[in-house]
XYZ file of C-alpha atoms in Angstrom:
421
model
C -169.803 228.628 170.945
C -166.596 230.740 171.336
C -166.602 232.841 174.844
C -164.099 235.422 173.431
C -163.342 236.712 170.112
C -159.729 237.824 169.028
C -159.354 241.544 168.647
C -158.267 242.560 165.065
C -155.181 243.886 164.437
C -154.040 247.306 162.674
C -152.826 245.506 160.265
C -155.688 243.353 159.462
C -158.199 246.731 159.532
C -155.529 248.203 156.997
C -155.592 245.132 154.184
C -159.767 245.440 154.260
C -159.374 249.053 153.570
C -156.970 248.209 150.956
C -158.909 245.814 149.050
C -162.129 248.148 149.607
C -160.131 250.839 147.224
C -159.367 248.263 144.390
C -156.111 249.529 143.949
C -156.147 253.310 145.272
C -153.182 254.448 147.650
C -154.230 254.097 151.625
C -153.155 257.753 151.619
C -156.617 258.704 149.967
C -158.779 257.559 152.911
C -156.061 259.906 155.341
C -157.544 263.356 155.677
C -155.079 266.404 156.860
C -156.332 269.216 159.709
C -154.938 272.760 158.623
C -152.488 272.009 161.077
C -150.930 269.272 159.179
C -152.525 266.251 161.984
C -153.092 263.478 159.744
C -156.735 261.634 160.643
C -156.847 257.684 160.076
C -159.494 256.081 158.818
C -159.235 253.664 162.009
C -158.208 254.061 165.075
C -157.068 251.029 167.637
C -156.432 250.571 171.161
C -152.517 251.288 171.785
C -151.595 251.361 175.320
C -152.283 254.595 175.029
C -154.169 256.252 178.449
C -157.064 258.891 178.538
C -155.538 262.125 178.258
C -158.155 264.187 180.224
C -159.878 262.187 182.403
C -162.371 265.060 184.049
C -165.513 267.025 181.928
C -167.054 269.728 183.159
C -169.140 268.799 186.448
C -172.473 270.419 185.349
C -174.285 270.977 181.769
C -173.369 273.591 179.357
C -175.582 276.883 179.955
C -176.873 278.264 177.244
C -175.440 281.839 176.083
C -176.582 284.639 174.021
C -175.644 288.265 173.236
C -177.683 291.161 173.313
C -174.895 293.977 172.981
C -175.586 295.192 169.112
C -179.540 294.629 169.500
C -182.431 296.610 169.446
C -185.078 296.636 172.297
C -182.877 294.695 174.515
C -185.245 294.263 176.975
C -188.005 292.184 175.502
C -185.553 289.798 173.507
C -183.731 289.399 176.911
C -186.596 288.745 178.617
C -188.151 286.463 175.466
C -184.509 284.691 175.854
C -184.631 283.751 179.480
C -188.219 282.633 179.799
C -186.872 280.379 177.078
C -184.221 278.600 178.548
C -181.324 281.208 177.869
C -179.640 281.532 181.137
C -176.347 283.689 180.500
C -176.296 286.889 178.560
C -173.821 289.874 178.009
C -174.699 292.851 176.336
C -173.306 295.899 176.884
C -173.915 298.703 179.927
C -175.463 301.809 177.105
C -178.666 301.446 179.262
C -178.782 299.111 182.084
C -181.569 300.245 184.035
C -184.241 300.321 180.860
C -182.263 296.889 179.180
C -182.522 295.047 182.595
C -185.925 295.930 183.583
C -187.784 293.162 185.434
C -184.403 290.720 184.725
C -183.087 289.140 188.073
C -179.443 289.130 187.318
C -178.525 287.492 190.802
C -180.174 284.331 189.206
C -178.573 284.136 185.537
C -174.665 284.066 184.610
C -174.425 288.200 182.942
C -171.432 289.605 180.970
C -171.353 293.276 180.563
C -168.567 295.260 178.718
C -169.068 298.849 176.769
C -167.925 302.320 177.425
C -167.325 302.591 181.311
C -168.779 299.449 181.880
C -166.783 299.652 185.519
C -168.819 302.868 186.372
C -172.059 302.111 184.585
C -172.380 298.533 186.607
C -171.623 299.863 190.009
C -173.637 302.233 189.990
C -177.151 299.724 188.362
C -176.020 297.488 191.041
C -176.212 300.048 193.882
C -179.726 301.344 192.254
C -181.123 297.944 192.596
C -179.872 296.987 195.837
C -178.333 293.931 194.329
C -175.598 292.267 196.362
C -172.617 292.082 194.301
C -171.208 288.997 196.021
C -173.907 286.879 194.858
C -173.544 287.603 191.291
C -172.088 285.076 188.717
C -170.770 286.535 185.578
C -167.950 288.755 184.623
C -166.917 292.069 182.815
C -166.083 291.428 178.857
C -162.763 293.562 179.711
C -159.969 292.314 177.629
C -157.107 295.422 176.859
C -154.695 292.894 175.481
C -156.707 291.641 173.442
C -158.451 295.234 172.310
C -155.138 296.483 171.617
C -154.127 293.401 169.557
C -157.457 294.775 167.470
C -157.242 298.779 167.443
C -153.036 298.387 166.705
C -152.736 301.192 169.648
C -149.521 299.419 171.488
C -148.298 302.636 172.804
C -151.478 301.627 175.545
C -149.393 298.438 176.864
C -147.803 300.280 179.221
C -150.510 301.182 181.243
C -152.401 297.714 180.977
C -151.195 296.009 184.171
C -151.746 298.592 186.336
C -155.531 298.750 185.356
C -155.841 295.471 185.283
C -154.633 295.392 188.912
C -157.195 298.087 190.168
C -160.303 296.323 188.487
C -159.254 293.144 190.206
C -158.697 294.499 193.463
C -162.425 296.149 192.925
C -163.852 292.823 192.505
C -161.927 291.415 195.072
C -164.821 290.130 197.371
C -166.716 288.301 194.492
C -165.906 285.039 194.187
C -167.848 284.472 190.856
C -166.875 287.387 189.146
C -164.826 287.193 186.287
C -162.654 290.681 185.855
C -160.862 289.420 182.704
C -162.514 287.864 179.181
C -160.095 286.495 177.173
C -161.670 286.208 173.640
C -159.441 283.687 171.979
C -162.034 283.181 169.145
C -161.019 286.398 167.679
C -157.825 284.679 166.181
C -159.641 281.795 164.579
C -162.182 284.833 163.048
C -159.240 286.129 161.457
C -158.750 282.980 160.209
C -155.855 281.057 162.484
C -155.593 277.868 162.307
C -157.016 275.575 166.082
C -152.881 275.249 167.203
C -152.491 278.818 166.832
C -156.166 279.813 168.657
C -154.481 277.501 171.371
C -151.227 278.570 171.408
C -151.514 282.574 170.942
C -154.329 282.527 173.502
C -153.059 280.523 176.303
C -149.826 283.331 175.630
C -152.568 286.218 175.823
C -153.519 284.496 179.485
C -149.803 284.279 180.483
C -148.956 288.106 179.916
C -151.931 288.384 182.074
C -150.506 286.189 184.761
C -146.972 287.725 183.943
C -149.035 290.826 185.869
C -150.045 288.934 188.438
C -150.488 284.968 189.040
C -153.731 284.944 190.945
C -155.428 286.714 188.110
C -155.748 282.973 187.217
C -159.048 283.443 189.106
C -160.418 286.036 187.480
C -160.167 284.778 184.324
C -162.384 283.378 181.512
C -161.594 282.550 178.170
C -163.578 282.111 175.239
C -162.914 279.929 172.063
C -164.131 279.384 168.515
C -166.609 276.550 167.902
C -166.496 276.232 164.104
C -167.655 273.065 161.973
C -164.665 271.382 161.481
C -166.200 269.136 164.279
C -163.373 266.525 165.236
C -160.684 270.042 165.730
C -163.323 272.310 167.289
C -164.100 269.510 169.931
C -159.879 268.582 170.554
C -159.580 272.091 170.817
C -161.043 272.998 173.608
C -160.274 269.427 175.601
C -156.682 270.731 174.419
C -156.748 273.792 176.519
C -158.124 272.626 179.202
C -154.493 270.562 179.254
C -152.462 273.770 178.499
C -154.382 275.862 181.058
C -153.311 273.371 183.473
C -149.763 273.033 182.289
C -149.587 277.099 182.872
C -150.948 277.548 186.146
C -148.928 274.660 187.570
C -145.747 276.650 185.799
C -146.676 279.756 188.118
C -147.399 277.417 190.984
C -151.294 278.531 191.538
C -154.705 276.398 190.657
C -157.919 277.823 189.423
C -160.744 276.154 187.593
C -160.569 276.990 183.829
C -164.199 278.747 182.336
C -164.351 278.429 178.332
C -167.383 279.887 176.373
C -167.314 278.419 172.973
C -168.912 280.673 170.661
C -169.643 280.318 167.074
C -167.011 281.353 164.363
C -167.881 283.707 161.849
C -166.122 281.876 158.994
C -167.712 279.386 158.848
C -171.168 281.308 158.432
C -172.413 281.623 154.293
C -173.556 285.540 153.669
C -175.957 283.716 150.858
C -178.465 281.030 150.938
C -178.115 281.678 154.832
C -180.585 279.385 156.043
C -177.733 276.650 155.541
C -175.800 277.881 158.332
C -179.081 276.707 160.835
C -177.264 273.027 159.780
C -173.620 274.684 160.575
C -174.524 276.291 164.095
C -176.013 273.192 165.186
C -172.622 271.167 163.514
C -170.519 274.115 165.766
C -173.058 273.804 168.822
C -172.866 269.830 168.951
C -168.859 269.989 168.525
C -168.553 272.503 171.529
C -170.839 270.348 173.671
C -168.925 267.023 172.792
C -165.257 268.918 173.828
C -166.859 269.911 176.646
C -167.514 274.133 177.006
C -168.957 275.530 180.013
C -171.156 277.935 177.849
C -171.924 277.954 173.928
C -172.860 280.590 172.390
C -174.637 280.692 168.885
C -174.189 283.684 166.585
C -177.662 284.635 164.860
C -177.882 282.684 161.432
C -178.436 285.900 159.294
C -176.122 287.995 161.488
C -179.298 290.405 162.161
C -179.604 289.424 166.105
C -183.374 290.206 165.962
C -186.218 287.907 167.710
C -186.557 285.059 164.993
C -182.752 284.312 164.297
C -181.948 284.592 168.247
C -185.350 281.698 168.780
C -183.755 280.104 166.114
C -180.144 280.035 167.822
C -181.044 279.352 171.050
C -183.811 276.829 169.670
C -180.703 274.621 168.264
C -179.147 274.286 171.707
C -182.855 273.252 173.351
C -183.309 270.473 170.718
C -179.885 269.326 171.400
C -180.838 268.959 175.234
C -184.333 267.925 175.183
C -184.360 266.011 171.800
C -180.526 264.552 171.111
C -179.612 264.292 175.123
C -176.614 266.123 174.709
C -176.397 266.774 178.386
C -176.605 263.331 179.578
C -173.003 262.668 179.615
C -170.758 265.624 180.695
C -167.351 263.994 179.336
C -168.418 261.613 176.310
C -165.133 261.429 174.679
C -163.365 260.001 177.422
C -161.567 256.483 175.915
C -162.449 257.689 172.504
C -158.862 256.626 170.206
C -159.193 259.269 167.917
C -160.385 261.799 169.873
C -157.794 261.054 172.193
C -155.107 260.812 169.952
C -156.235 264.393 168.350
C -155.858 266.002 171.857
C -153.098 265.422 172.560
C -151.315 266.204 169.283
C -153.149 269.240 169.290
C -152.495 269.937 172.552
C -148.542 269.654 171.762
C -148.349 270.933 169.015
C -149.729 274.209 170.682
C -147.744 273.666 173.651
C -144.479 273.966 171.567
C -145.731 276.959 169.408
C -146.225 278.546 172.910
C -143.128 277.713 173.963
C -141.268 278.776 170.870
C -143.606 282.558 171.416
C -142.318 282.277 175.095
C -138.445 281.745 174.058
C -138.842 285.307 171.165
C -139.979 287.402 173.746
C -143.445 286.593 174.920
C -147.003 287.567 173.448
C -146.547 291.356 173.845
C -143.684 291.084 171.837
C -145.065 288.959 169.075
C -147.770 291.053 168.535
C -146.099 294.648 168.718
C -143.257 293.019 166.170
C -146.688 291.932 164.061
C -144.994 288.022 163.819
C -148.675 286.723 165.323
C -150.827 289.302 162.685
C -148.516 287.805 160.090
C -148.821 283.987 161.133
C -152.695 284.702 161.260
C -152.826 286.690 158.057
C -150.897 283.446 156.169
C -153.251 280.800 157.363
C -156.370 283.010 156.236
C -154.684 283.177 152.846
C -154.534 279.431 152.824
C -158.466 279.001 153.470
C -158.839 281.821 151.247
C -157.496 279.749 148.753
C -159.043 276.780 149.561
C -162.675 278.356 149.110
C -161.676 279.959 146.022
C -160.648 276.488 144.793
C -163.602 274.624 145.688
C -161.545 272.175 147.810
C -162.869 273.176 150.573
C -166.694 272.785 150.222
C -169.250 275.931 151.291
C -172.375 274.549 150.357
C -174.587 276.700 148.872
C -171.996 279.116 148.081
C -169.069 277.494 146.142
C -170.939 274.417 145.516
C -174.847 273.877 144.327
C -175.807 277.465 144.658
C -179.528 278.715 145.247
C -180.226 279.956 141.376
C -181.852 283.031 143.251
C -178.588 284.130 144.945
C -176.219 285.707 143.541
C -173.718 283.234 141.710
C -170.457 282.221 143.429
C -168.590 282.918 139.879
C -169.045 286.718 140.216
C -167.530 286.277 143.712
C -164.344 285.867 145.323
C -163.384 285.196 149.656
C -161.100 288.321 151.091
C -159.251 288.671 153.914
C -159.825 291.674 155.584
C -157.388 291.457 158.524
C -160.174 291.177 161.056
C -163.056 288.940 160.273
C -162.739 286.009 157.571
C -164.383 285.544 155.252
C -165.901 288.309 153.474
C -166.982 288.329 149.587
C -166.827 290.818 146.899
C -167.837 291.337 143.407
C -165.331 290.869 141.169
């Protein structure tokens, strides 16, 4: 009996697939991300090391929203009895919202209109130490202005960025800044540009200051493309890292994935239960801190927030997904796909950095523009039926309306959106 076996070669894995096609090109089996990476069909070992050798150090916590819902209270309190243990909502009501919710024991976001007065002054009602609080304000003025087109505002932004970190000074897990990178890829960027344009969006933050570093967490889109969506975030994990060690400071990198609104069918919805728990399982695998599911049907009410949550549970409980906190470690392609995404957005930063920075890109519209092209091309793509949306493009319900008296817009925000013809 042989004690070893000979490893095959490239080579000898490409002439099988070759004789599998019966003639067809070897290009057919290569698939293409929208950022041009090509994917092999195989993937051997190449001298090539692990990239990112460290996961996260604990599981993923479990994340939901409550800021556009109705009777906050009992879904929050429905959520965390039911594993849910980080929220945000926002601060329109705190004291009737947060009624019999120990926030000193749960991970809480809050954002809204004077969300810096509003949560003071809860905290002080309650008696609640501040310092023992884990969580963070969604307060992002970058990024709000990159949305409202007000630039004329940029001028005051570091300066009140300074004063709400100095107020949170003393809290050591308390996040001032939210960095909501997953707005690009809702507007339809490609992964390399989410990367690129938000690690930018954190450096005109540390352009204000370095340390702010450590009052920073970023959040990122988790959509089903599942082999990008899981690079991605192990990607910028590298670039945060790359950053901070350009400004000469360290701080632990938070990333929320949260579900992209793309990807999410307006008809036959009950198919996107299958794509949130494709998005969920690709966020866990790349490693995010928290994961946030959007409702299936958009509504946010008690059965699609069960439902969302409910994914994540089965995923832990069922699938095991917390078992191993860095499972692509080693993996070839996964590897590979890291760190050519990771370069790729590395250089696009770069070439951002070089034109003027991230303020500059945006107030010149050259990032709205690179954003608005890439949404064209999955626009297109849809429309064309080459990319598949099952049970909208492809095999629709006979009860829905048909796809044929439809048509995928771009709307400059949110991607996509249909109309009737």
């Amino acid at each position: 009996m042989p004690t070893d076996f000979r490893p095959d070669t490239a080579q000898e894995w490409k002439e099988r697939i070759l004789k599998e096609l019966k003639g067809a090109p070897f290009e057919k089996v290569v698939s293409q991300t929208a950022d041009g990476i090509e994917i092999q069909p195989f993937y051997v070992k190449d001298d090539q090391e692990t990239i990112l050798d460290t996961g996260p150090t604990r599981p993923w916590r479990i994340h939901q929203d409550f800021s556009g819902s109705a009777d906050r209270n009992a879904l929050i309190l429905d959520a965390l009895g039911a594993g849910v243990d980080s929220i945000s909502l926002s601060c329109d009501n705190l004291e009737e919202d947060l009624k019999d919710v120990q926030v000193e024991i749960i991970r809480i976001e809050v954002g809204g209109t004077d969300f810096h007065v509003y949560w003071p002054q809860f905290l002080a009602s309650r008696g609640i130490d501040e310092s023992k609080l884990h969580g963070g304000y969604r307060f992002d003025p970058y990024g709000v202005m990159l949305m409202n087109g007000q630039f004329d505002s940029a001028s005051f932004i570091p300066e009140m960025v300074k004063l709400f970190a100095e107020s949170t000074a003393s809290q050591k897990n308390w996040k001032t800044l939210s960095i909501e990178g997953n707005r690009y890829a809702d507007a339809g960027a490609t992964p390399v540009q989410e990367l690129a344009f938000s690690l930018a969006q954190v450096k005109a933050y540390l352009d204000i200051n370095p340390t702010l570093a450590h009052d920073l967490s970023v959040s990122l889109s988790a959509d089903t493309v599942y082999f990008e969506t899981s690079c991605k975030l192990r990607a910028f994990r590298i670039l945060w890292a790359n950053l901070l060690r350009a400004f000469g400071v360290s701080a632990p990198l938070h990333i929320k994935a949260r579900s992209g609104t793309r990807d999410l069918a307006p008809i036959d919805q009950h198919g996107n239960l299958l794509r949130s728990t494709s998005q969920a399982m690709a966020a866990i695998l790349g490693g995010a801190d928290r994961v946030e599911l959007r409702p299936f049907d958009g509504k946010g009410d008690a059965f699609s927030l069960r439902l969302a949550r409910n994914i994540q549970k089965l995923l832990i409980h069922e699938s095991y997904f917390d078992k191993n906190l860095n499972p692509m470690k080693g993996a070839y392609l996964f590897e590979e796909l890291t760190a050519k995404m990771a370069k790729m957005a590395w250089n696009l930063f770069k070439d951002i950095e070089s034109k003027g920075g991230w303020l500059h890109f945006v107030k010149e519209g050259y990032i709205q523009k690179m954003v608005h092209r890439s949404a064209e091309d999955y626009v297109e793509e849809i429309n064309s039926k080459e990319r598949i949306w099952l049970g909208v493009n492809t095999h629709p319900d006979p009860d829905q309306p048909e796809w044929k008296g439809m048509e995928v817009a771009f709307d400059g925000r949110t991607l996509p959106i249909l109309k009737n013809k």
